CSV table of C-alpha atoms and ligand atoms in Angstrom, one decimal:
chain,number,residue,atom,x,y,z
A,1,MET,CA,-19.8,-11.7,1.3
A,2,GLN,CA,-19.8,-13.0,-2.3
A,3,ALA,CA,-16.4,-14.2,-3.7
A,4,VAL,CA,-14.7,-11.6,-5.9
A,5,THR,CA,-12.5,-12.5,-8.9
A,6,LYS,CA,-9.6,-10.2,-9.3
A,7,GLN,CA,-6.6,-9.7,-11.5
A,8,GLN,CA,-3.2,-8.8,-10.2
A,9,TRP,CA,0.3,-8.2,-11.5
A,10,THR,CA,2.3,-10.9,-9.6
A,11,LEU,CA,6.0,-10.7,-8.8
A,12,LYS,CA,7.1,-14.1,-10.1
A,13,SER,CA,10.9,-13.6,-9.7
A,14,ARG,CA,13.3,-10.8,-8.8
A,15,PRO,CA,13.8,-8.7,-11.9
A,16,GLU,CA,17.2,-8.4,-13.6
A,17,GLY,CA,17.5,-4.8,-15.0
A,18,ILE,CA,14.3,-3.4,-16.5
A,19,PRO,CA,11.4,-5.7,-15.3
A,20,ASP,CA,9.6,-7.7,-18.0
A,21,ARG,CA,6.7,-10.1,-18.2
A,22,SER,CA,8.8,-13.2,-17.5
A,23,GLU,CA,9.3,-11.7,-14.0
A,24,ILE,CA,6.0,-9.8,-13.4
A,25,ASP,CA,2.8,-11.0,-15.0
A,26,ILE,CA,-1.0,-10.9,-14.8
A,27,GLU,CA,-2.8,-13.6,-12.8
A,28,THR,CA,-6.3,-14.2,-11.7
A,29,ARG,CA,-7.2,-14.9,-8.1
A,30,THR,CA,-10.3,-15.1,-5.9
A,31,ILE,CA,-11.1,-13.1,-2.8
A,32,GLU,CA,-13.2,-15.1,-0.4
A,33,ASP,CA,-13.4,-13.0,2.7
A,34,VAL,CA,-12.3,-9.8,4.5
A,35,PRO,CA,-10.7,-10.1,8.0
A,36,PRO,CA,-11.4,-7.7,10.8
A,37,GLU,CA,-9.8,-4.2,10.4
A,38,HIS,CA,-9.5,-4.8,6.7
A,39,LEU,CA,-11.3,-3.4,3.6
A,40,LEU,CA,-12.2,-4.8,0.2
A,41,ILE,CA,-11.4,-2.1,-2.3
A,42,GLU,CA,-11.9,-1.8,-6.0
A,43,CYS,CA,-8.7,-0.1,-7.3
A,44,LEU,CA,-9.2,2.9,-9.5
A,45,TYR,CA,-5.7,4.3,-9.9
A,46,PHE,CA,-2.2,3.0,-9.3
A,47,SER,CA,0.8,5.3,-8.6
A,48,LEU,CA,3.8,4.2,-10.6
A,49,ASP,CA,6.8,5.2,-8.5
A,50,PRO,CA,10.5,4.6,-9.2
A,51,ALA,CA,10.8,3.3,-5.6
A,52,ILE,CA,8.7,0.2,-6.5
A,53,ARG,CA,11.7,-1.1,-8.4
A,54,GLY,CA,13.6,-1.3,-5.2
A,55,TRP,CA,10.9,-3.2,-3.4
A,56,MET,CA,11.0,-5.8,-6.2
A,57,SER,CA,14.6,-6.6,-5.4
A,58,GLU,CA,16.0,-8.3,-2.3
A,59,THR,CA,18.2,-5.4,-1.2
A,60,PRO,CA,17.3,-4.2,2.4
A,61,SER,CA,15.3,-1.0,2.3
A,62,TYR,CA,12.9,1.0,4.3
A,63,LEU,CA,10.1,-1.5,3.4
A,64,PRO,CA,10.6,-5.2,3.2
A,65,PRO,CA,11.0,-6.8,-0.3
A,66,ILE,CA,7.7,-7.7,-2.0
A,67,PRO,CA,7.4,-11.5,-1.4
A,68,ILE,CA,7.6,-13.6,-4.6
A,69,GLY,CA,4.0,-14.5,-5.5
A,70,ASP,CA,2.5,-11.3,-4.1
A,71,PRO,CA,1.1,-8.5,-6.3
A,72,VAL,CA,3.4,-5.5,-6.9
A,73,ARG,CA,3.0,-3.1,-4.0
A,74,SER,CA,2.1,0.5,-4.8
A,75,THR,CA,0.0,3.4,-3.5
A,76,VAL,CA,-3.5,3.2,-4.9
A,77,VAL,CA,-6.8,5.1,-5.0
A,78,GLY,CA,-9.7,2.8,-4.6
A,79,ARG,CA,-13.4,2.6,-3.7
A,80,VAL,CA,-14.5,0.7,-0.6
A,81,GLN,CA,-16.7,-2.3,-1.6
A,82,HIS,CA,-16.8,-4.0,1.9
A,83,SER,CA,-15.6,-2.7,5.2
A,84,GLU,CA,-14.7,-4.5,8.4
A,85,ALA,CA,-13.1,-1.4,10.0
A,86,ASP,CA,-14.6,1.6,11.8
A,87,GLY,CA,-14.4,4.9,10.0
A,88,PHE,CA,-14.7,3.4,6.5
A,89,ASN,CA,-18.0,2.9,4.6
A,90,VAL,CA,-19.0,1.2,1.4
A,91,GLY,CA,-18.5,3.8,-1.4
A,92,ASP,CA,-15.8,5.8,0.3
A,93,LEU,CA,-12.9,6.8,-1.9
A,94,VAL,CA,-9.6,5.9,-0.1
A,95,VAL,CA,-5.9,6.3,-0.7
A,96,GLY,CA,-3.1,4.2,0.8
A,97,MET,CA,-0.6,1.4,0.3
A,98,GLY,CA,-2.2,-1.3,-1.9
A,99,ALA,CA,-1.0,-3.2,-5.0
A,100,TRP,CA,-1.3,-3.5,-8.7
A,101,GLU,CA,-4.6,-5.5,-8.6
A,102,THR,CA,-8.1,-4.8,-9.7
A,103,HIS,CA,-9.5,-5.5,-6.2
A,104,GLY,CA,-7.6,-5.9,-2.9
A,105,VAL,CA,-8.1,-6.8,0.7
A,106,VAL,CA,-6.0,-4.2,2.5
A,107,PRO,CA,-5.4,-3.3,6.2
A,108,ALA,CA,-7.6,-0.2,7.0
A,109,ALA,CA,-4.6,1.2,8.9
A,110,PHE,CA,-2.8,1.8,5.6
A,111,PHE,CA,-5.6,3.9,4.2
A,112,THR,CA,-7.3,7.2,4.6
A,113,VAL,CA,-10.6,8.4,3.3
A,114,ILE,CA,-10.4,11.2,0.7
A,115,PRO,CA,-12.7,14.0,1.9
A,116,PRO,CA,-16.0,13.7,0.0
A,117,ASP,CA,-16.1,17.5,-0.3
A,118,SER,CA,-12.6,17.7,-1.7
A,119,PRO,CA,-12.6,20.1,-4.7
A,120,PHE,CA,-9.8,18.0,-6.3
A,121,PRO,CA,-10.1,14.8,-8.4
A,122,ALA,CA,-9.3,11.6,-6.5
A,123,HIS,CA,-6.0,11.0,-8.5
A,124,TYR,CA,-4.6,14.3,-7.2
A,125,TYR,CA,-4.2,12.3,-3.9
A,126,LEU,CA,-1.6,10.1,-5.7
A,127,SER,CA,0.2,13.1,-7.3
A,128,VAL,CA,0.3,16.7,-6.2
A,129,LEU,CA,-1.6,16.2,-2.9
A,130,GLY,CA,-0.1,12.7,-2.2
A,131,ALA,CA,3.3,11.5,-1.2
A,132,VAL,CA,4.8,12.6,-4.5
A,133,GLY,CA,3.8,16.2,-4.1
A,134,LEU,CA,4.7,16.2,-0.4
A,135,THR,CA,8.1,14.7,-1.1
A,136,PRO,CA,9.6,18.0,-2.4
A,137,TYR,CA,7.6,20.0,0.1
A,138,PHE,CA,9.0,18.3,3.2
A,139,GLY,CA,12.3,17.5,1.4
A,140,LEU,CA,13.0,21.2,0.8
A,141,LEU,CA,11.5,22.8,3.9
A,142,ARG,CA,12.4,20.3,6.5
A,143,ALA,CA,15.2,18.0,5.3
A,144,GLY,CA,16.9,20.6,3.3
A,145,LYS,CA,16.1,23.6,5.5
A,146,ALA,CA,15.7,25.7,2.3
A,147,THR,CA,16.0,29.4,2.7
A,148,ALA,CA,15.5,32.4,0.4
A,149,GLY,CA,18.4,33.5,-1.7
A,150,GLN,CA,20.0,30.0,-2.0
A,151,THR,CA,20.8,28.4,-5.3
A,152,LEU,CA,18.9,25.2,-5.6
A,153,LEU,CA,20.0,22.5,-8.0
A,154,MET,CA,17.3,19.9,-8.8
A,155,SER,CA,17.9,16.7,-10.7
A,156,ALA,CA,15.1,14.9,-12.6
A,157,ALA,CA,13.7,18.4,-12.7
A,158,ALA,CA,10.9,17.8,-15.1
A,159,GLY,CA,9.6,14.7,-13.2
A,160,ALA,CA,6.8,14.7,-10.7
A,161,VAL,CA,9.0,15.4,-7.6
A,162,GLY,CA,11.5,17.7,-9.4
A,163,SER,CA,9.0,19.9,-11.2
A,164,LEU,CA,7.0,20.6,-8.0
A,165,GLY,CA,10.2,21.0,-6.0
A,166,GLY,CA,11.7,23.6,-8.4
A,167,GLN,CA,8.5,25.6,-8.2
A,168,ILE,CA,8.5,25.4,-4.4
A,169,GLY,CA,12.0,26.7,-4.5
A,170,LYS,CA,10.9,29.7,-6.6
A,171,ILE,CA,8.0,30.4,-4.1
A,172,LEU,CA,10.6,30.4,-1.3
A,173,GLY,CA,12.8,32.9,-3.2
A,174,GLN,CA,15.6,30.7,-4.5
A,175,ARG,CA,17.5,30.6,-7.7
A,176,VAL,CA,16.5,27.3,-9.2
A,177,VAL,CA,18.5,25.3,-11.8
A,178,GLY,CA,17.2,22.0,-13.1
A,179,LEU,CA,18.7,19.0,-14.9
A,180,ALA,CA,16.5,17.1,-17.3
A,181,GLY,CA,16.9,14.7,-20.2
A,182,THR,CA,15.4,16.6,-23.2
A,183,ASP,CA,15.3,20.2,-24.6
A,184,GLU,CA,11.5,20.1,-24.4
A,185,LYS,CA,11.6,19.2,-20.7
A,186,CYS,CA,14.1,22.0,-20.1
A,187,ARG,CA,11.9,24.5,-22.0
A,188,TRP,CA,8.9,23.4,-20.0
A,189,VAL,CA,10.5,24.0,-16.6
A,190,THR,CA,12.1,27.3,-17.5
A,191,GLU,CA,9.4,28.9,-19.7
A,192,GLU,CA,6.3,27.5,-18.0
A,193,LEU,CA,7.3,26.7,-14.4
A,194,GLY,CA,9.7,29.6,-13.8
A,195,PHE,CA,13.0,27.8,-13.2
A,196,ASP,CA,15.9,30.1,-13.8
A,197,ASP,CA,17.8,27.6,-15.9
A,198,CYS,CA,17.8,24.0,-16.9
A,199,ILE,CA,20.6,21.8,-18.2
A,200,ASN,CA,19.9,19.0,-20.7
A,201,TYR,CA,22.3,16.5,-19.1
A,202,LYS,CA,22.3,14.3,-22.1
A,203,THR,CA,23.6,16.9,-24.6
A,204,CYS,CA,25.5,19.3,-22.3
A,205,GLY,CA,28.8,17.5,-22.6
A,206,ASP,CA,30.8,18.0,-19.4
A,207,MET,CA,28.0,18.1,-16.8
A,208,GLU,CA,30.3,19.5,-14.1
A,209,ASN,CA,31.1,22.5,-16.3
A,210,ALA,CA,27.5,23.0,-17.4
A,211,ILE,CA,26.4,23.2,-13.7
A,212,ARG,CA,29.2,25.7,-13.0
A,213,THR,CA,28.0,27.9,-15.9
A,214,ALA,CA,24.4,27.7,-14.8
A,215,CYS,CA,25.2,28.3,-11.1
A,216,PRO,CA,28.0,31.0,-11.1
A,217,GLU,CA,27.6,31.5,-7.4
A,218,GLY,CA,27.8,27.7,-6.6
A,219,VAL,CA,25.1,25.4,-5.3
A,220,ASP,CA,23.8,25.8,-1.8
A,221,LEU,CA,21.2,23.1,-1.9
A,222,PHE,CA,21.2,20.0,-4.2
A,223,PHE,CA,18.0,18.0,-4.2
A,224,ASP,CA,19.1,14.8,-5.8
A,225,ASN,CA,16.7,12.3,-7.4
A,226,VAL,CA,19.3,10.7,-9.7
A,227,GLY,CA,22.7,9.9,-8.1
A,228,GLY,CA,25.5,8.5,-10.2
A,229,GLU,CA,27.3,10.9,-12.6
A,230,THR,CA,24.9,13.7,-11.7
A,231,LEU,CA,25.8,13.5,-8.1
A,232,ASP,CA,29.5,13.5,-8.9
A,233,ALA,CA,29.1,16.6,-11.1
A,234,ALA,CA,27.1,18.4,-8.5
A,235,LEU,CA,29.6,17.6,-5.7
A,236,MET,CA,32.2,19.6,-7.6
A,237,ASN,CA,29.9,22.7,-7.6
A,238,LEU,CA,28.7,22.8,-4.0
A,239,ASN,CA,29.4,25.8,-1.8
A,240,LYS,CA,30.9,25.5,1.6
A,241,ASP,CA,28.3,24.3,4.1
A,242,ALA,CA,25.9,23.3,1.3
A,243,THR,CA,23.3,20.6,1.8
A,244,ILE,CA,22.4,17.6,-0.3
A,245,VAL,CA,18.9,16.2,0.1
A,246,PHE,CA,19.4,12.5,-0.9
A,247,CYS,CA,15.9,11.8,-2.2
A,248,GLY,CA,16.5,9.2,-4.9
A,249,SER,CA,19.0,7.6,-7.1
A,250,ILE,CA,17.1,6.5,-10.2
A,251,SER,CA,20.2,6.2,-12.4
A,252,ASN,CA,21.0,3.0,-10.7
A,253,TYR,CA,17.7,1.4,-9.8
A,254,ASN,CA,18.0,-1.1,-12.7
A,255,ALA,CA,21.7,-1.8,-12.3
A,256,THR,CA,22.6,-5.5,-12.6
A,257,GLU,CA,26.0,-5.0,-10.9
A,258,PRO,CA,26.9,-3.0,-7.8
A,259,THR,CA,27.5,0.6,-8.8
A,260,PRO,CA,30.8,2.2,-7.7
A,261,GLY,CA,31.1,5.9,-6.7
A,262,PRO,CA,30.3,8.6,-5.9
A,263,TYR,CA,33.9,9.3,-7.0
A,264,ASN,CA,33.9,12.9,-5.7
A,265,TRP,CA,32.7,12.0,-2.1
A,266,TRP,CA,35.8,13.7,-0.6
A,267,GLN,CA,34.1,17.1,-1.4
A,268,VAL,CA,31.6,16.4,1.4
A,269,LEU,CA,34.5,16.7,3.8
A,270,ALA,CA,36.3,19.4,1.9
A,271,ARG,CA,33.3,21.7,1.7
A,272,SER,CA,31.7,20.8,5.1
A,273,VAL,CA,28.6,19.5,3.3
A,274,THR,CA,25.5,18.1,5.1
A,275,VAL,CA,24.1,15.0,3.4
A,276,GLN,CA,20.5,14.4,4.5
A,277,GLY,CA,19.0,11.0,3.7
A,278,TYR,CA,15.4,11.7,3.2
A,279,LEU,CA,12.2,9.6,3.3
A,280,ILE,CA,8.7,11.1,2.9
A,281,SER,CA,7.2,8.4,5.2
A,282,ASP,CA,9.0,10.1,8.1
A,283,TYR,CA,6.6,13.0,7.7
A,284,VAL,CA,3.2,11.1,7.6
A,285,ALA,CA,2.0,12.8,10.8
A,286,GLU,CA,2.5,16.2,9.1
A,287,PHE,CA,0.8,15.4,5.8
A,288,PRO,CA,-2.4,17.4,6.6
A,289,GLU,CA,-0.2,20.6,6.9
A,290,GLY,CA,1.6,19.8,3.7
A,291,GLN,CA,-1.6,19.0,1.8
A,292,ALA,CA,-3.2,22.3,3.0
A,293,GLN,CA,-0.2,24.3,1.8
A,294,MET,CA,0.0,22.5,-1.6
A,295,ALA,CA,-3.7,22.9,-2.1
A,296,GLU,CA,-3.5,26.7,-1.3
A,297,TRP,CA,-0.6,27.1,-3.8
A,298,LEU,CA,-2.5,25.1,-6.4
A,299,GLN,CA,-5.7,27.2,-6.0
A,300,ALA,CA,-3.6,30.4,-6.2
A,301,GLY,CA,-2.1,29.2,-9.5
A,302,GLN,CA,1.4,29.2,-8.0
A,303,LEU,CA,2.0,25.5,-8.8
A,304,LYS,CA,1.6,23.8,-12.1
A,305,PHE,CA,2.1,20.1,-12.7
A,306,LYS,CA,1.5,17.4,-15.3
A,307,GLU,CA,-0.1,14.0,-14.7
A,308,HIS,CA,0.6,11.2,-17.1
A,309,ILE,CA,-2.3,8.8,-16.8
A,310,VAL,CA,-2.1,5.5,-18.8
A,311,GLU,CA,-5.4,3.8,-19.2
A,312,GLY,CA,-5.8,0.1,-18.7
A,313,PHE,CA,-4.8,-2.4,-16.0
A,314,GLU,CA,-3.1,-4.5,-18.7
A,315,ASN,CA,-0.7,-1.7,-19.6
A,316,CYS,CA,0.7,-1.3,-16.1
A,317,LEU,CA,4.2,-2.9,-16.6
A,318,ASP,CA,4.9,-1.1,-19.9
A,319,ALA,CA,3.7,2.1,-18.4
A,320,TYR,CA,6.0,1.6,-15.4
A,321,ASN,CA,9.1,1.2,-17.5
A,322,LEU,CA,8.5,4.7,-19.1
A,323,LEU,CA,10.0,6.0,-15.8
A,324,PHE,CA,13.4,4.6,-16.7
A,325,GLU,CA,13.4,5.8,-20.3
A,326,GLY,CA,12.5,9.3,-19.3
A,327,LYS,CA,9.3,9.0,-21.3
A,328,ASN,CA,6.8,9.9,-18.6
A,329,GLU,CA,5.6,13.4,-18.7
A,330,GLY,CA,4.8,14.3,-15.1
A,331,LYS,CA,3.4,12.1,-12.4
A,332,LEU,CA,2.9,8.6,-13.9
A,333,MET,CA,-0.3,6.7,-12.9
A,334,VAL,CA,-2.5,3.9,-14.3
A,335,LYS,CA,-6.2,4.3,-14.5
A,336,VAL,CA,-7.4,0.7,-13.9
B,401,NAP,N1,12.9,9.8,-0.7
B,401,NAP,C1,11.5,9.7,-0.9
B,401,NAP,O1,10.8,9.7,0.1
B,401,NAP,C2,11.0,9.7,-2.3
B,401,NAP,C3,9.6,9.8,-2.5
B,401,NAP,C4,9.2,9.9,-3.9
B,401,NAP,C5,10.1,9.8,-4.9
B,401,NAP,N2,11.4,9.7,-4.6
B,401,NAP,C6,12.4,9.7,-5.7
B,401,NAP,O2,12.3,10.8,-6.4
B,401,NAP,C7,12.8,10.6,-7.7
B,401,NAP,C8,11.8,11.0,-8.8
B,401,NAP,O3,10.6,10.3,-8.7
B,401,NAP,P1,9.3,10.7,-9.5
B,401,NAP,O4,8.2,9.7,-9.0
B,401,NAP,O5,9.1,12.1,-9.4
B,401,NAP,O6,9.7,10.2,-11.0
B,401,NAP,P2,9.8,11.2,-12.2
B,401,NAP,O7,10.9,12.2,-11.9
B,401,NAP,O8,8.5,11.7,-12.6
B,401,NAP,O9,10.3,10.2,-13.3
B,401,NAP,C9,11.6,9.7,-13.4
B,401,NAP,C10,12.5,10.5,-14.2
B,401,NAP,O10,13.8,10.3,-13.9
B,401,NAP,C11,14.7,10.5,-15.0
B,401,NAP,N3,15.6,9.4,-15.2
B,401,NAP,C12,15.3,8.1,-15.4
B,401,NAP,N4,16.5,7.4,-15.6
B,401,NAP,C13,17.5,8.3,-15.4
B,401,NAP,C14,18.9,8.2,-15.4
B,401,NAP,N5,19.5,7.0,-15.7
B,401,NAP,N6,19.7,9.3,-15.2
B,401,NAP,C15,19.1,10.5,-15.0
B,401,NAP,N7,17.7,10.7,-15.0
B,401,NAP,C16,17.0,9.6,-15.1
B,401,NAP,C17,13.8,10.7,-16.2
B,401,NAP,O11,13.7,12.0,-16.6
B,401,NAP,P3,14.8,12.6,-17.7
B,401,NAP,O12,14.2,12.6,-19.0
B,401,NAP,O13,15.1,14.0,-17.2
B,401,NAP,O14,16.0,11.7,-17.6
B,401,NAP,C18,12.4,10.2,-15.7
B,401,NAP,O15,11.3,10.9,-16.4
B,401,NAP,C19,13.1,9.1,-7.8
B,401,NAP,O16,14.5,8.9,-7.6
B,401,NAP,C20,12.3,8.5,-6.6
B,401,NAP,O17,12.9,7.3,-6.2
B,401,NAP,C21,11.9,9.7,-3.3
């Protein structure tokens, strides 16, 4: 095969706080060959996920840290340019774990072919039909054992996971209350997505009281994407035998010092709370079921969602940091 020149966003050092270009920068590399069971793909879209920030650091996690000198790992949609693996042909659109690079040599085992007859655009497989959309689906139904009639409290409610999660809660027959960082986001989730209430956590003052007012019968299920002060405020409003689905903790992903708390952890004991650590990758074998249900709800008009697609490979890092400023509007992606 002919050598291919690619550009990649290389992790040059472990970021301190919000990552910048002294730590992650664009480099040019050459691809010379494709080993057996691998694919050469042209990347079309990158998924920009808060979890990537954790993989940039050295803290042990569910995936190993990104090695220094490697491109930043992320889920991607790409087109196969060369295949050394059965089941993949040149021209196939594929989705899987790749990196922020224009072209990549990737293990075929990490990728699946997007059905050529899919009625949805390819980038839906990074958002509503991908791991992000399936996160609230399995998080509520399996990890959280959500049932009708419960009060569901959703943090980062206007984000990709939260906005879909709240709507799934409504489909299941729950009272759904969100927490989001602007009045506009709160208006969107209540007026357009059907949440029962939404608290602007930046302007509400005492968050514990604000949750108590919005959830007069207490919280049965807390789907937490944020951690920190939000988790502490929620802990004081949980009902006996409530469940916390611990999905994320974005409020401390860029912390430069260890973050203390939660200060109200005793309430887990006092209220017999179940805390369920949750990872979407535990449900990979069940993705087809989740995708089929999400597709059905989408086509029936029961789910709405926003995608925030930033154009241009060179804008990847600036786009990524929108997540931590709350400036993304829906599922954040880059179109390469
Ligand atoms: N466990 C899993 O398997 C899994 C899978 C996917 C995602 N996740 C987690 O799900 C969460 C949401 O991910 P996403 O991809 O859907 O991102 P997202 O919610 O679309 O974007 C992140 C949002 O978090 C909010 N935020 C940022 N910094 C914050 C802070 N300091 N305090 C409170 N809120 C803050 C911002 O909204 P506001 O304007 O409202 O502040 C921002 O828009 C993340 O914690 C992520 O790690 C977990």
